[in-house]
């Protein structure tokens, strides 16, 4: 089974980039540590953290990955490498806000929900079943691939 994560409150940018490449990463900045730990435990997620107090908690001791580096770019490189994640295999398959996997939605079904130009130029649309946000865009994907290659020194 694929590794799932729970990013601590200080790692929002890392969480977002991991979602961009399709990782299942819970992130809930309003949760306090105790609730975060319980949720990670119930959902079987590995806690990503750089909080030296948090990792002293009993369950967390054995269920965390300590993220080095103050900058999200270093953190991202470290996690991708440590878990052997292929950054392109599941690129943009997850809602960046909710962490839900996206599902294909027919073009005709989104006709009144996207600007006419987008409808005219895009063929493939995906939707988050939780928040209803729509995703599309070849150019967006190309830009993201270029950014990832730069980021990961590929
Ligand atoms: Zn969503």
JSON list of C-alpha atoms and ligand atoms in Angstrom, two decimals, residues 94-100 102 127-133 135, ligand 1:
[
{"chain": "A", "resi": 94, "resn": "UNK", "atom": "CA", "xyz": [-5.56, 15.10, -6.27]},
{"chain": "A", "resi": 95, "resn": "UNK", "atom": "CA", "xyz": [-7.48, 18.16, -5.09]},
{"chain": "A", "resi": 96, "resn": "UNK", "atom": "CA", "xyz": [-4.95, 20.62, -3.73]},
{"chain": "A", "resi": 97, "resn": "UNK", "atom": "CA", "xyz": [-7.44, 21.92, -1.17]},
{"chain": "A", "resi": 98, "resn": "UNK", "atom": "CA", "xyz": [-9.10, 18.72, 0.08]},
{"chain": "A", "resi": 99, "resn": "UNK", "atom": "CA", "xyz": [-6.53, 16.02, -0.73]},
{"chain": "A", "resi": 100, "resn": "UNK", "atom": "CA", "xyz": [-9.29, 14.00, -2.46]},
{"chain": "A", "resi": 102, "resn": "UNK", "atom": "CA", "xyz": [-9.94, 13.80, -8.66]},
{"chain": "A", "resi": 127, "resn": "UNK", "atom": "CA", "xyz": [-13.53, 17.34, -10.43]},
{"chain": "A", "resi": 128, "resn": "UNK", "atom": "CA", "xyz": [-13.07, 17.04, -6.68]},
{"chain": "A", "resi": 129, "resn": "UNK", "atom": "CA", "xyz": [-16.04, 15.16, -5.26]},
{"chain": "A", "resi": 130, "resn": "UNK", "atom": "CA", "xyz": [-15.63, 16.90, -1.91]},
{"chain": "A", "resi": 131, "resn": "UNK", "atom": "CA", "xyz": [-15.43, 20.58, -2.79]},
{"chain": "A", "resi": 132, "resn": "UNK", "atom": "CA", "xyz": [-16.59, 20.49, -6.41]},
{"chain": "A", "resi": 133, "resn": "UNK", "atom": "CA", "xyz": [-13.54, 22.37, -7.66]},
{"chain": "A", "resi": 135, "resn": "UNK", "atom": "CA", "xyz": [-9.30, 21.14, -12.71]},
{"chain": "B", "resi": 1, "resn": "LIG", "atom": "ZN1", "xyz": [-11.49, 19.60, -3.21]}
]
